[in-house]
Each structure stands twice: as C-alpha cells, then as structure tokens.
PDB file of C-alpha atoms in Angstrom:
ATOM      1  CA  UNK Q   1     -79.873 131.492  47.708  1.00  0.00           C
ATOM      2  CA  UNK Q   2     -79.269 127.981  46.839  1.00  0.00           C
ATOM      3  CA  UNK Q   3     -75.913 125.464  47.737  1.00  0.00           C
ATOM      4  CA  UNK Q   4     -74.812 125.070  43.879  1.00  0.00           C
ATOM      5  CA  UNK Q   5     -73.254 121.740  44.959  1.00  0.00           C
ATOM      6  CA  UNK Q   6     -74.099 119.305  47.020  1.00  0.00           C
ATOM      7  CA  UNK Q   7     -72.450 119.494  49.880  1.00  0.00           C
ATOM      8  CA  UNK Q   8     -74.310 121.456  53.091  1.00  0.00           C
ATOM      9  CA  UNK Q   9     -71.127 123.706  53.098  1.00  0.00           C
ATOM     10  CA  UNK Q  10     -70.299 124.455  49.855  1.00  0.00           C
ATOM     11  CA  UNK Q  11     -69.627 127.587  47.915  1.00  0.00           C
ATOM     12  CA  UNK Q  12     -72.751 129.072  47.170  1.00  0.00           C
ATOM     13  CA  UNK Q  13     -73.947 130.659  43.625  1.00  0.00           C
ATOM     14  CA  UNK Q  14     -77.324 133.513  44.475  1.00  0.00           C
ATOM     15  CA  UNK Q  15     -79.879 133.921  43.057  1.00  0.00           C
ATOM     16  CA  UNK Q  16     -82.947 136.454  43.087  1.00  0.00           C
ATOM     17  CA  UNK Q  17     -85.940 135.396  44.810  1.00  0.00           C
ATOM     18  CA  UNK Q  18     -88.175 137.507  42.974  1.00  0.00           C
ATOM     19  CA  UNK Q  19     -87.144 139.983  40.340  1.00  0.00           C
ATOM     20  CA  UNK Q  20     -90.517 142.531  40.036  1.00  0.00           C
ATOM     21  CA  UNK Q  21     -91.639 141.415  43.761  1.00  0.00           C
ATOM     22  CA  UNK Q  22     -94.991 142.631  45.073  1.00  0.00           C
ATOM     23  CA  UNK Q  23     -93.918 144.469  47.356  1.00  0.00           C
ATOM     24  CA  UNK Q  24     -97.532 144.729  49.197  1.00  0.00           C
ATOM     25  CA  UNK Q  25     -97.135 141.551  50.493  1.00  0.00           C
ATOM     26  CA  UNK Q  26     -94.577 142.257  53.653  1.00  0.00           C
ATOM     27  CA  UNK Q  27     -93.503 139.083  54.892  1.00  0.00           C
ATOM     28  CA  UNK Q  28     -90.672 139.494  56.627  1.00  0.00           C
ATOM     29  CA  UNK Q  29     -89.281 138.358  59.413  1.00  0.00           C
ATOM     30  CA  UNK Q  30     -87.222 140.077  61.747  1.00  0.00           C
ATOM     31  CA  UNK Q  31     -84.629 138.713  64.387  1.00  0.00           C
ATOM     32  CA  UNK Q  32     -85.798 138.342  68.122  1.00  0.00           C
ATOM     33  CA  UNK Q  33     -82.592 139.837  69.669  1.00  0.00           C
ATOM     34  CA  UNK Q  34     -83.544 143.027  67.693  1.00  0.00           C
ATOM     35  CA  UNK Q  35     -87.033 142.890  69.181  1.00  0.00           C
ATOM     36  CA  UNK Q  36     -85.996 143.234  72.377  1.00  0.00           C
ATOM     37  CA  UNK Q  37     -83.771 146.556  71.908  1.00  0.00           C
ATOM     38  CA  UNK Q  38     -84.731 149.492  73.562  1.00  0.00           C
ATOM     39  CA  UNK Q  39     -87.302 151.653  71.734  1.00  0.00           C
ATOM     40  CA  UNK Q  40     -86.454 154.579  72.998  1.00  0.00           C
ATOM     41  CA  UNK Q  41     -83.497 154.525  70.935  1.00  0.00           C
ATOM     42  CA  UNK Q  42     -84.835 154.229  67.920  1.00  0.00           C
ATOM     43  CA  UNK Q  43     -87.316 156.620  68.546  1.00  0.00           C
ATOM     44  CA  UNK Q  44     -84.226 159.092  69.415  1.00  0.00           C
ATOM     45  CA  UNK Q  45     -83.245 157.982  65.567  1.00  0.00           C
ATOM     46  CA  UNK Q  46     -86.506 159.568  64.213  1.00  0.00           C
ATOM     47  CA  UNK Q  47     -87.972 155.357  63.624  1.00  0.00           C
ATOM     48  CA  UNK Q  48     -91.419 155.016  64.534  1.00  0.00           C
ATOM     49  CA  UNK Q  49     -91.797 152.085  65.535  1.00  0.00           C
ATOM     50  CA  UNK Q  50     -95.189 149.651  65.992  1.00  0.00           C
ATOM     51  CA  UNK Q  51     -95.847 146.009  66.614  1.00  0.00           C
ATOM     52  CA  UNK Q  52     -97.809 143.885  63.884  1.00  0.00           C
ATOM     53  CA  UNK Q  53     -99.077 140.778  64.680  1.00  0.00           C
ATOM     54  CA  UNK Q  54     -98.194 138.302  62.135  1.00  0.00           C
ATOM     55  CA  UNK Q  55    -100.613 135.169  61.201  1.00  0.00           C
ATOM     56  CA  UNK Q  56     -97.957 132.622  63.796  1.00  0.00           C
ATOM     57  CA  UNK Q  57     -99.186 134.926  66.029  1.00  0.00           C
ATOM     58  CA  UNK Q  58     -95.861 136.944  66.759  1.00  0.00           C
ATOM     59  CA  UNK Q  59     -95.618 140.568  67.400  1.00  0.00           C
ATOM     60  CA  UNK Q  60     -93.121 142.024  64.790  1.00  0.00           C
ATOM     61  CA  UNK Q  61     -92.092 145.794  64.131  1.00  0.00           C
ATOM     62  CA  UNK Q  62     -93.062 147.798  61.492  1.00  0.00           C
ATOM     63  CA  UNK Q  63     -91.779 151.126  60.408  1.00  0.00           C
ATOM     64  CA  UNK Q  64     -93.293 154.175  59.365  1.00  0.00           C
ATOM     65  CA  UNK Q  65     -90.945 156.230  56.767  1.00  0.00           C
ATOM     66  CA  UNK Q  66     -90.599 160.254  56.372  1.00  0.00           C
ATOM     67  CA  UNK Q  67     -91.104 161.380  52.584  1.00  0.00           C
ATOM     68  CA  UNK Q  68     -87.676 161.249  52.224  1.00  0.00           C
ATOM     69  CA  UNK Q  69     -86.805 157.683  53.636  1.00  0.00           C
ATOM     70  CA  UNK Q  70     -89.263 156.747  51.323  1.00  0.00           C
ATOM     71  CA  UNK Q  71     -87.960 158.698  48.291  1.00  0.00           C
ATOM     72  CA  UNK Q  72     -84.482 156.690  48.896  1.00  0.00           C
ATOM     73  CA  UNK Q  73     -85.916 153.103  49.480  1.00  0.00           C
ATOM     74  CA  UNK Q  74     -87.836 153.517  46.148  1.00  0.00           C
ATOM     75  CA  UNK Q  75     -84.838 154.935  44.618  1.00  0.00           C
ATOM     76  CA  UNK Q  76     -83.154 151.896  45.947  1.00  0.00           C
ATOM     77  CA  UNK Q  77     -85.635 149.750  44.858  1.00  0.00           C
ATOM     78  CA  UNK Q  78     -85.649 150.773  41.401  1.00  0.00           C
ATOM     79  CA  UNK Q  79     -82.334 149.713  41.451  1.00  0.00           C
ATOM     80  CA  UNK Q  80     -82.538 146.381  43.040  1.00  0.00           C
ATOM     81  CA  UNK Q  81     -85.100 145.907  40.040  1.00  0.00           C
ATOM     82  CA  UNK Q  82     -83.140 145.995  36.990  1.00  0.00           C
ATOM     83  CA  UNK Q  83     -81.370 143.048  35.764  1.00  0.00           C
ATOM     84  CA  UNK Q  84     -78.069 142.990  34.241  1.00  0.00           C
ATOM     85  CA  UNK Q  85     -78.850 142.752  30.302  1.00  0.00           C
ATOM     86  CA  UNK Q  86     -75.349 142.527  27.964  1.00  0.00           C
ATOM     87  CA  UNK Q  87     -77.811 144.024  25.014  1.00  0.00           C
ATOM     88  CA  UNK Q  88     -77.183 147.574  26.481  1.00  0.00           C
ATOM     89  CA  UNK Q  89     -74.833 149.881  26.239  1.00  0.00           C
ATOM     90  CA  UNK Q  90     -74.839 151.124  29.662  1.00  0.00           C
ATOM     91  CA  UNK Q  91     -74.487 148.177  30.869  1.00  0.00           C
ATOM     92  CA  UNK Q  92     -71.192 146.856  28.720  1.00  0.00           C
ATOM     93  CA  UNK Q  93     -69.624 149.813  29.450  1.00  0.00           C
ATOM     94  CA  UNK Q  94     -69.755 149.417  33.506  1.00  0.00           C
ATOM     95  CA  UNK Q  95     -68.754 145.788  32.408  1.00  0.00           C
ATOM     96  CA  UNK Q  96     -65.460 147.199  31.064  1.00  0.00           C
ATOM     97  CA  UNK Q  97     -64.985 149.860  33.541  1.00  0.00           C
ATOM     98  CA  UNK Q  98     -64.727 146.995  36.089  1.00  0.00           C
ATOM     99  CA  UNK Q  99     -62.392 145.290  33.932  1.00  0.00           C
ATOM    100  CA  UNK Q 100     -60.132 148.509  33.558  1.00  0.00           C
ATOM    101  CA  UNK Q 101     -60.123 149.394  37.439  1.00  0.00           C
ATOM    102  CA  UNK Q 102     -59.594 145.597  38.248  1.00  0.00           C
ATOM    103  CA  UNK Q 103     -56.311 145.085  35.749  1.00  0.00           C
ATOM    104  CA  UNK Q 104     -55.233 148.075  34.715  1.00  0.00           C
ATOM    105  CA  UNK Q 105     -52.331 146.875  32.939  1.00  0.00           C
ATOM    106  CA  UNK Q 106     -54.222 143.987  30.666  1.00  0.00           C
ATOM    107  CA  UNK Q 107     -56.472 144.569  28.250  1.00  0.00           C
ATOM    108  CA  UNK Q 108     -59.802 142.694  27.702  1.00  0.00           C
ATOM    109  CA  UNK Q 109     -60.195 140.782  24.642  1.00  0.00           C
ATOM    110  CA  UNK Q 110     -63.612 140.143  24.612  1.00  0.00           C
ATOM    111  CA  UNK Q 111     -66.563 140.739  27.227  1.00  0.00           C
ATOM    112  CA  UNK Q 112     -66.816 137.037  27.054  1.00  0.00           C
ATOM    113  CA  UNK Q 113     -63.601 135.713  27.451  1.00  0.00           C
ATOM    114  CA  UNK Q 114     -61.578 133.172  29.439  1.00  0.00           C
ATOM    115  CA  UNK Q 115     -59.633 136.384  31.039  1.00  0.00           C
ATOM    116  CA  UNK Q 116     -62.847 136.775  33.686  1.00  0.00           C
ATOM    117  CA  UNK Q 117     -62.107 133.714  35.601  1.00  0.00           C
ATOM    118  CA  UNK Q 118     -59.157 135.645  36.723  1.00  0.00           C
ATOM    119  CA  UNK Q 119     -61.190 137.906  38.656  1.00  0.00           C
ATOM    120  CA  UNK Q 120     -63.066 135.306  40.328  1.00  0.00           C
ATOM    121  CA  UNK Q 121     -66.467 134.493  37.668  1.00  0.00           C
ATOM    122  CA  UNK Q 122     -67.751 131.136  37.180  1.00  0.00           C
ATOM    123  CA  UNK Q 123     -67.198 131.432  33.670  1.00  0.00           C
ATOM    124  CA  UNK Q 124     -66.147 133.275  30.856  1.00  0.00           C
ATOM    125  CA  UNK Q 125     -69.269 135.407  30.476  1.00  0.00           C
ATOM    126  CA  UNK Q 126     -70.100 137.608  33.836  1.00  0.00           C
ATOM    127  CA  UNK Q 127     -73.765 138.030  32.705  1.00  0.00           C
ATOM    128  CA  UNK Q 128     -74.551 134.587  33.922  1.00  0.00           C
ATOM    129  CA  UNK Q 129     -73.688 135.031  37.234  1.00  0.00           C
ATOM    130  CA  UNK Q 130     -74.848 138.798  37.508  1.00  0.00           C
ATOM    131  CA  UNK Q 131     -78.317 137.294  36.760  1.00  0.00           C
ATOM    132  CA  UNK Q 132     -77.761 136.691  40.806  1.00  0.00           C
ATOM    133  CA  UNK Q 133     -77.570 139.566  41.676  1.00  0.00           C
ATOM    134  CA  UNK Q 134     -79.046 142.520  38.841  1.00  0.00           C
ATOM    135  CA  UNK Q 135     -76.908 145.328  37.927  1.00  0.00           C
ATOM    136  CA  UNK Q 136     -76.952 146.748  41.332  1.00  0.00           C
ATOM    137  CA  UNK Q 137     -74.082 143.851  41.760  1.00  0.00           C
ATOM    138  CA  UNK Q 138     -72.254 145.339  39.250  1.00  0.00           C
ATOM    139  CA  UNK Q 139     -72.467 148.502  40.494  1.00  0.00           C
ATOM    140  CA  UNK Q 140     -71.465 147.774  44.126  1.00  0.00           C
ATOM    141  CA  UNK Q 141     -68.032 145.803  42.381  1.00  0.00           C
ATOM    142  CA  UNK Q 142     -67.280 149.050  40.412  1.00  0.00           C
ATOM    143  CA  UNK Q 143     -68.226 151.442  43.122  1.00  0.00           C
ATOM    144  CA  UNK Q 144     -65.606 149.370  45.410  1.00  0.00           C
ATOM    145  CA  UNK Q 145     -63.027 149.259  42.791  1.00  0.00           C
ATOM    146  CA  UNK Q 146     -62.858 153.204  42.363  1.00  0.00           C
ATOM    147  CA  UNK Q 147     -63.586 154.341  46.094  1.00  0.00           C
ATOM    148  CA  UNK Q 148     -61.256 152.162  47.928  1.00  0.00           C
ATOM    149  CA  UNK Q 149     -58.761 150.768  45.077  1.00  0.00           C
ATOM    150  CA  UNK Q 150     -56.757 149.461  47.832  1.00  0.00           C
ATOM    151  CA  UNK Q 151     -59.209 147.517  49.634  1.00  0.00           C
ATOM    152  CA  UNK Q 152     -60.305 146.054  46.422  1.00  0.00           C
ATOM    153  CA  UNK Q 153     -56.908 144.863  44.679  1.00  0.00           C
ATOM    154  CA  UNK Q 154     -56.217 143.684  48.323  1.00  0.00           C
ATOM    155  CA  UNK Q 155     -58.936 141.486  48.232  1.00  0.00           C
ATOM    156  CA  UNK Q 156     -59.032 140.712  44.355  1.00  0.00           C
ATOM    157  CA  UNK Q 157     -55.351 139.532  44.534  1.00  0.00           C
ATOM    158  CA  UNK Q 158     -55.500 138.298  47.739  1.00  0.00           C
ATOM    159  CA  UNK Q 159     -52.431 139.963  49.738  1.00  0.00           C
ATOM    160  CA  UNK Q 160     -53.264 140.197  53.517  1.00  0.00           C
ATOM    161  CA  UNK Q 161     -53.034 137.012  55.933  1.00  0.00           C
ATOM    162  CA  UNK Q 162     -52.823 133.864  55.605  1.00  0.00           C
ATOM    163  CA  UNK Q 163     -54.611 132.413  52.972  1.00  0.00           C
ATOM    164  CA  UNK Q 164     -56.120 129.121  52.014  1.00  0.00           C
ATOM    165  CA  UNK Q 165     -55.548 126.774  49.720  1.00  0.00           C
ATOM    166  CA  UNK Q 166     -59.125 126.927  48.269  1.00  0.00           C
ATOM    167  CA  UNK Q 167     -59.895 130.549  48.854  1.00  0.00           C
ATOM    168  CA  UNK Q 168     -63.246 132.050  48.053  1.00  0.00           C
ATOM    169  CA  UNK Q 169     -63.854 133.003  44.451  1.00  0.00           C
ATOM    170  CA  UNK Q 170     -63.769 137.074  44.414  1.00  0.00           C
ATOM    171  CA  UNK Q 171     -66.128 138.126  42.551  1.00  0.00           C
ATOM    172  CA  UNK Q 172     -68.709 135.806  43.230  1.00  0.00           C
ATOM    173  CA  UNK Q 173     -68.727 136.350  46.577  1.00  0.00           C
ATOM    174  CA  UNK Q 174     -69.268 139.851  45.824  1.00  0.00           C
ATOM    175  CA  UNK Q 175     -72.812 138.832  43.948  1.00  0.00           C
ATOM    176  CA  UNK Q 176     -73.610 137.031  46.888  1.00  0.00           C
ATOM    177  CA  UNK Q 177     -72.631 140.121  49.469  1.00  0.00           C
ATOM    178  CA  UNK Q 178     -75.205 142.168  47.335  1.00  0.00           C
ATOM    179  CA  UNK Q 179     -77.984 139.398  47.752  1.00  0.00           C
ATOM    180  CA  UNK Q 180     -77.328 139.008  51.470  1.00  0.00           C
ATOM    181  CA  UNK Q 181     -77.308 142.866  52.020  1.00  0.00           C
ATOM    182  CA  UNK Q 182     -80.520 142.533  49.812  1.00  0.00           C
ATOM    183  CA  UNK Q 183     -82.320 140.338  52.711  1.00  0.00           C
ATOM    184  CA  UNK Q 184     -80.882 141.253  55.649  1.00  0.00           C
ATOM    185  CA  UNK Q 185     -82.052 144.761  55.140  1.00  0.00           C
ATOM    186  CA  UNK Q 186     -85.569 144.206  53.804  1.00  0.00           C
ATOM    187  CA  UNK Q 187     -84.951 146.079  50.920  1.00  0.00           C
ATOM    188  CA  UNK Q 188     -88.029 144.570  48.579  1.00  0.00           C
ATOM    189  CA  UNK Q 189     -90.381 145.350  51.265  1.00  0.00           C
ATOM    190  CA  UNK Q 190     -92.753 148.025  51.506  1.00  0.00           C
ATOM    191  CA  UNK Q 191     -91.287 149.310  54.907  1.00  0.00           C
ATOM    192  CA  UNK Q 192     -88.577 147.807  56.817  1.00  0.00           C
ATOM    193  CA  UNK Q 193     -89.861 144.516  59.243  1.00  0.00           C
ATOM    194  CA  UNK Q 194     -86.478 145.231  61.269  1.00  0.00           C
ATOM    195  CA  UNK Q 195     -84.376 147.224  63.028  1.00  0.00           C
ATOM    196  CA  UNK Q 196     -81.344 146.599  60.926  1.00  0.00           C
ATOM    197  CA  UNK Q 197     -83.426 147.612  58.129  1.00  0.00           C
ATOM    198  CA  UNK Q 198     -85.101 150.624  59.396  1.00  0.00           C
ATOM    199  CA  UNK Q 199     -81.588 151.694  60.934  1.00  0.00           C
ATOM    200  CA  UNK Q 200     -80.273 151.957  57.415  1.00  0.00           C
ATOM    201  CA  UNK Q 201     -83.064 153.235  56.280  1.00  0.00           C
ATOM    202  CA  UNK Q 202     -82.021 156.110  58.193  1.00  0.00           C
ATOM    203  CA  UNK Q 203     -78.647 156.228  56.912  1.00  0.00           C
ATOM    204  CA  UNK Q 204     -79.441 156.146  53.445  1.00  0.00           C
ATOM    205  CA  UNK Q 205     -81.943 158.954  53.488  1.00  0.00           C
ATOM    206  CA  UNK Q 206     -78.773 161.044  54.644  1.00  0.00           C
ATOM    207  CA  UNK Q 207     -76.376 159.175  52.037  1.00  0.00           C
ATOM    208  CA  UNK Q 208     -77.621 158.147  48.798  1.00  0.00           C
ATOM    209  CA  UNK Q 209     -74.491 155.927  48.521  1.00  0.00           C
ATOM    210  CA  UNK Q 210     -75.109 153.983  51.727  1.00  0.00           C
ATOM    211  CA  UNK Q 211     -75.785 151.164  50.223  1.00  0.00           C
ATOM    212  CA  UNK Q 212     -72.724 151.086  48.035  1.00  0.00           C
ATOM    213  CA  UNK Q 213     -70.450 151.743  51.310  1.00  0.00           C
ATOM    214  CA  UNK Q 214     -71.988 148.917  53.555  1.00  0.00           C
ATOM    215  CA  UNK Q 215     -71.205 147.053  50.689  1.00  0.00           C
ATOM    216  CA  UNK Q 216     -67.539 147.842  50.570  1.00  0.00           C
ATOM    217  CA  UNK Q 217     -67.864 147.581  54.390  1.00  0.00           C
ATOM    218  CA  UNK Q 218     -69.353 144.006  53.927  1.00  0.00           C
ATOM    219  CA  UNK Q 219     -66.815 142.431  51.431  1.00  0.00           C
ATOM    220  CA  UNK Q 220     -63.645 143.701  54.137  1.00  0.00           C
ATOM    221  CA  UNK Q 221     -65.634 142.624  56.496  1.00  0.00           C
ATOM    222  CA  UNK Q 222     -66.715 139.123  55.067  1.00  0.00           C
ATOM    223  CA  UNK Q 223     -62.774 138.986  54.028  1.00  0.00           C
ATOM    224  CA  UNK Q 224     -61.355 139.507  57.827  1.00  0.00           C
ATOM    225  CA  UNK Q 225     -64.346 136.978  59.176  1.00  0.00           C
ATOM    226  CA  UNK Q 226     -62.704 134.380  56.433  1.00  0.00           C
ATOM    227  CA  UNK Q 227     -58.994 134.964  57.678  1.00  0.00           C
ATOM    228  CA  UNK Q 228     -59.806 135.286  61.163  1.00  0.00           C
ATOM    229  CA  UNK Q 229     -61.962 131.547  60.894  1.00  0.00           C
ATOM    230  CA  UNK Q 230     -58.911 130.007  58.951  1.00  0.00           C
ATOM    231  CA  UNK Q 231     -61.809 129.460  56.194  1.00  0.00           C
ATOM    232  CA  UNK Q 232     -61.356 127.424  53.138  1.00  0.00           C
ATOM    233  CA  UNK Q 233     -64.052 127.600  50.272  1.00  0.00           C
ATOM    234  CA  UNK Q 234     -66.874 124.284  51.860  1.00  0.00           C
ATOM    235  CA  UNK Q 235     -66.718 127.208  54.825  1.00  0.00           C
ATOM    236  CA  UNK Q 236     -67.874 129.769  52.754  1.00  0.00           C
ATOM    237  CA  UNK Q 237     -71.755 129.914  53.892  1.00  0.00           C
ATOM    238  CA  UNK Q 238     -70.248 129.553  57.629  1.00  0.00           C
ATOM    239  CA  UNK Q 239     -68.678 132.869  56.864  1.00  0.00           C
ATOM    240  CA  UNK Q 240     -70.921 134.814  55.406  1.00  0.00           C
ATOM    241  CA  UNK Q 241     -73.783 133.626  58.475  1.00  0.00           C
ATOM    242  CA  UNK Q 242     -70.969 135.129  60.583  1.00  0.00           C
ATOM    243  CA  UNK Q 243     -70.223 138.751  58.748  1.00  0.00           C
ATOM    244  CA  UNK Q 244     -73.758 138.984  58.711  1.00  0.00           C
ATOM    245  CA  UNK Q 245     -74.093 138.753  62.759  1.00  0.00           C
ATOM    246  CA  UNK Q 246     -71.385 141.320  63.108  1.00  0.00           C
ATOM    247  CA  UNK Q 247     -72.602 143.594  60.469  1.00  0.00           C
ATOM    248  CA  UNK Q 248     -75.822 143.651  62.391  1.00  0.00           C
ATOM    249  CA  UNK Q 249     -74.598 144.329  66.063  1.00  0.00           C
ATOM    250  CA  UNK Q 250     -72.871 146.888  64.559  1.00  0.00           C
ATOM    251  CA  UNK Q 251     -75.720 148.512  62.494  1.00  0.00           C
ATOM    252  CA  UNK Q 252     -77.685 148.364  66.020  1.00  0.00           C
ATOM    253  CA  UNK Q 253     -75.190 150.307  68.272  1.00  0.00           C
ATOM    254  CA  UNK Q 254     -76.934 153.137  69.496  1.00  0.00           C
ATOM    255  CA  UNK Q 255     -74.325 155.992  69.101  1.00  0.00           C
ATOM    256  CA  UNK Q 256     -73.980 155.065  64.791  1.00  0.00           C
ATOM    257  CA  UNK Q 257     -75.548 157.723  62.797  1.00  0.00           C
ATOM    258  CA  UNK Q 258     -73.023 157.379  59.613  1.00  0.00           C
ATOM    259  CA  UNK Q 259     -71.916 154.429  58.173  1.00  0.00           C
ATOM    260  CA  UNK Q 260     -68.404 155.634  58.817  1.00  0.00           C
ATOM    261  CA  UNK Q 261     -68.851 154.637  62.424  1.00  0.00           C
ATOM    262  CA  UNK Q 262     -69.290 151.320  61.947  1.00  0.00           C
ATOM    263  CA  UNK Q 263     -65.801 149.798  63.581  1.00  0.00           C
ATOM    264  CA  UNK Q 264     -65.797 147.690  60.652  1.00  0.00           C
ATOM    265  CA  UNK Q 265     -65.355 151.304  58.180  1.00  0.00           C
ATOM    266  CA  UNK Q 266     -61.843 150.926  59.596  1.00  0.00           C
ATOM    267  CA  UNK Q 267     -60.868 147.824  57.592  1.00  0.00           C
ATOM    268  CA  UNK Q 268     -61.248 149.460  54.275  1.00  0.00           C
ATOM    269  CA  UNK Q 269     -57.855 151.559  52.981  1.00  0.00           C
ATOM    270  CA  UNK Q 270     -58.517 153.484  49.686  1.00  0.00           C
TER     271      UNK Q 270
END
C-alpha cells in the first residue's frame, strides 16, 4: 500500500503486493498482543495451534486447517487471484450491476465515463483503480450494495453525522478495505500466521460469504471510526490503522462464533 501523495497522511491509493504469490513462502507476521491470548480458547474453537520459530528468532503461531478450512481459504484464494480485466464479459457486467444498485435512477453512458467520479473513483475508468484490489474488490462493493442497500447509499451519499469538508473518496476506500482485510487476515498465506486470521478462518469454513460480510462490517465500521475522529481526507490512513485495531479485538473475543456477533454487525441497516 503506498501514500499516492506526498504527504505522510494522505489519502492512500492500494495496490497488490503480489498478484500469483508463492504462497510456500509464509512470512507473516503476527501481532504480539494476539500471542499472548489464551490457547485454550482457541483450542475450544477447533484451531490448533503451534509455535514456529522465525529466522529473528521469535516464536510465532501457526495453524493447522481441517479439509474444509482449507477447501474455503483456497476457494478464497482463487479469488483474491484474479484481476479485474474490462476484456470480459463477466466482469463488465458486475461493473454495471454496481452502477445500477449505486444510482438507480441514472443511467450509465459509458463504462468509462466522467459519471464514476460520482461514486468516489479516481477517474473516469474504474479498471485503473480495481487493479488495487482484483475483482474480489468489485465483488465486495456489489455484494454491499445488494445486502445492505441502506448501509451502502448511507455511506455512498454520505447522510449520517457530521461530515467533513474533504471527506474520504467512497469507493476508493472500499479498494483499500479489501486490501487491508487482504493482510490483516493472512489470506495469501499457506495457513494463517495469526489469530485474527485463523479465527476467520473458522468463520468462513461455516460461511462462504464471510469474507464479503466483514467487508460490509469493515466499510461501517471504517465510516463510524472517521465520524467519531472528526476525520478529514490527510487522516485517512489514521483511520483505517484505527478500524483495523477494533476489527481485531473484536474478531478475538472469545464468545464470537458468527460474524453477526461482532458488535460492529450492528452498524450495518439493510
């Protein structure tokens, strides 16, 4: 993820580390306070849990996966690894779907056209900044829009609290929730090198739209962090460090075994 100007707090544009990674080569790094949890809870959430020692010398956990939370990661996976290409058909269609559930009452001229900066793109052609995130990025944006309509014309439009003058643009941010979401969970690894990660891990082998959700959960999340900091766009990486800490205390509670426990599930309003 790279600062796209140069200021240390300005709005940030993602993009993929490594599209195709090797995904032998697991190293990850995993947050101390999640170290210290107690293992006996995860090991009442079916996560087997061992310590590797890395080359620095620090003990970190690794995960061992059932069939199935393997079957879903690489399902996942497969998904993380396709880019967004505006040659297919697939892919131009979800383009206008997004469109349609965004502004329902205007019609697209063009899938390049001016009428995209209205929803928050860089530009008038969305490819260019989906290259940030893949398809998968598209996909979270249109699963949003047509689970929790609300939620998402709330935040598109930009109707609850008190905004700022230089607010966030949409749906970049929402390219850059994907990419964080990405990372935090260790997603292009092998096996999960956290707790966070092998948490949802767990979660997704019961929900194959987990990922989907915790992104809806993330954006309303990210959005409330933003109001509640009185955040105006040079704060945007400030914000984002922050929906990410509360995303993962919450992912850690012991008593969460659906995403729909997560306190922040409550924010969203379909």
């Amino acid at each position: 993820m790279e600062d796209r100007g140069g200021g240390g707090g300005s709005f940030v544009a993602v993009r993929r580390i490594s599209h195709g990674l090797d995904r032998t080569n697991n190293t990850y790094h995993s947050n101390s306070a999640e170290v210290t949890a107690s293992s006996a809870a995860w090991l009442g959430r079916g996560l087997s849990c061992v310590c590797v020692q890395g080359r620095d010398g620090e003990s970190r956990p690794s995960f061992d996966l059932t069939p199935a939370q393997e079957h879903c990661l690489q399902r996942l996976q497969n998904r993380l690894d396709i880019a967004y290409d505006s040659s297919i058909p697939r892919h131009q269609e979800a383009l206008r779907a997004l469109w349609k559930a965004s502004f329902p009452e205007e019609e697209l001229h063009d899938l390049i056209s001016e009428q995209w900066k209205e929803m928050g793109w860089q530009g008038k052609d969305p490819s260019t900044d989906f290259r940030g995130g893949g398809f998968i990025s598209l996909e979270n944006l249109l699963y949003f829009a047509r689970n929790f309509p609300k939620s998402f014309q709330d935040l598109l439009r930009k109707r609850e609290g008190v905004r700022s003058m230089w607010e966030y643009p949409f749906a970049v941010a929402g390219v850059n929730i994907t990419f964080m979401l990405i990372q935090m969970l260790d997603l292009e690894a092998v096996k999960p090198q956290s707790f966070v990660g092998a948490t949802f891990l767990k979660l997704l082998s019961e929900n194959e739209s987990a990922f989907d959700l915790l992104y809806c959960i993330t954006f309303k999340l990210m959005d409330q962090q933003w109001l509640d900091m009185h955040a105006s766009y040079m704060d945007f990486n400030a914000v984002m460090k922050s929906t990410r800490r509360q995303l993962e205390r919450e992912l850690l509670q012991d008593d969460i075994t659906r995403l729909e426990e997560l306190p922040s599930y409550n924010l969203l309003s379909r």
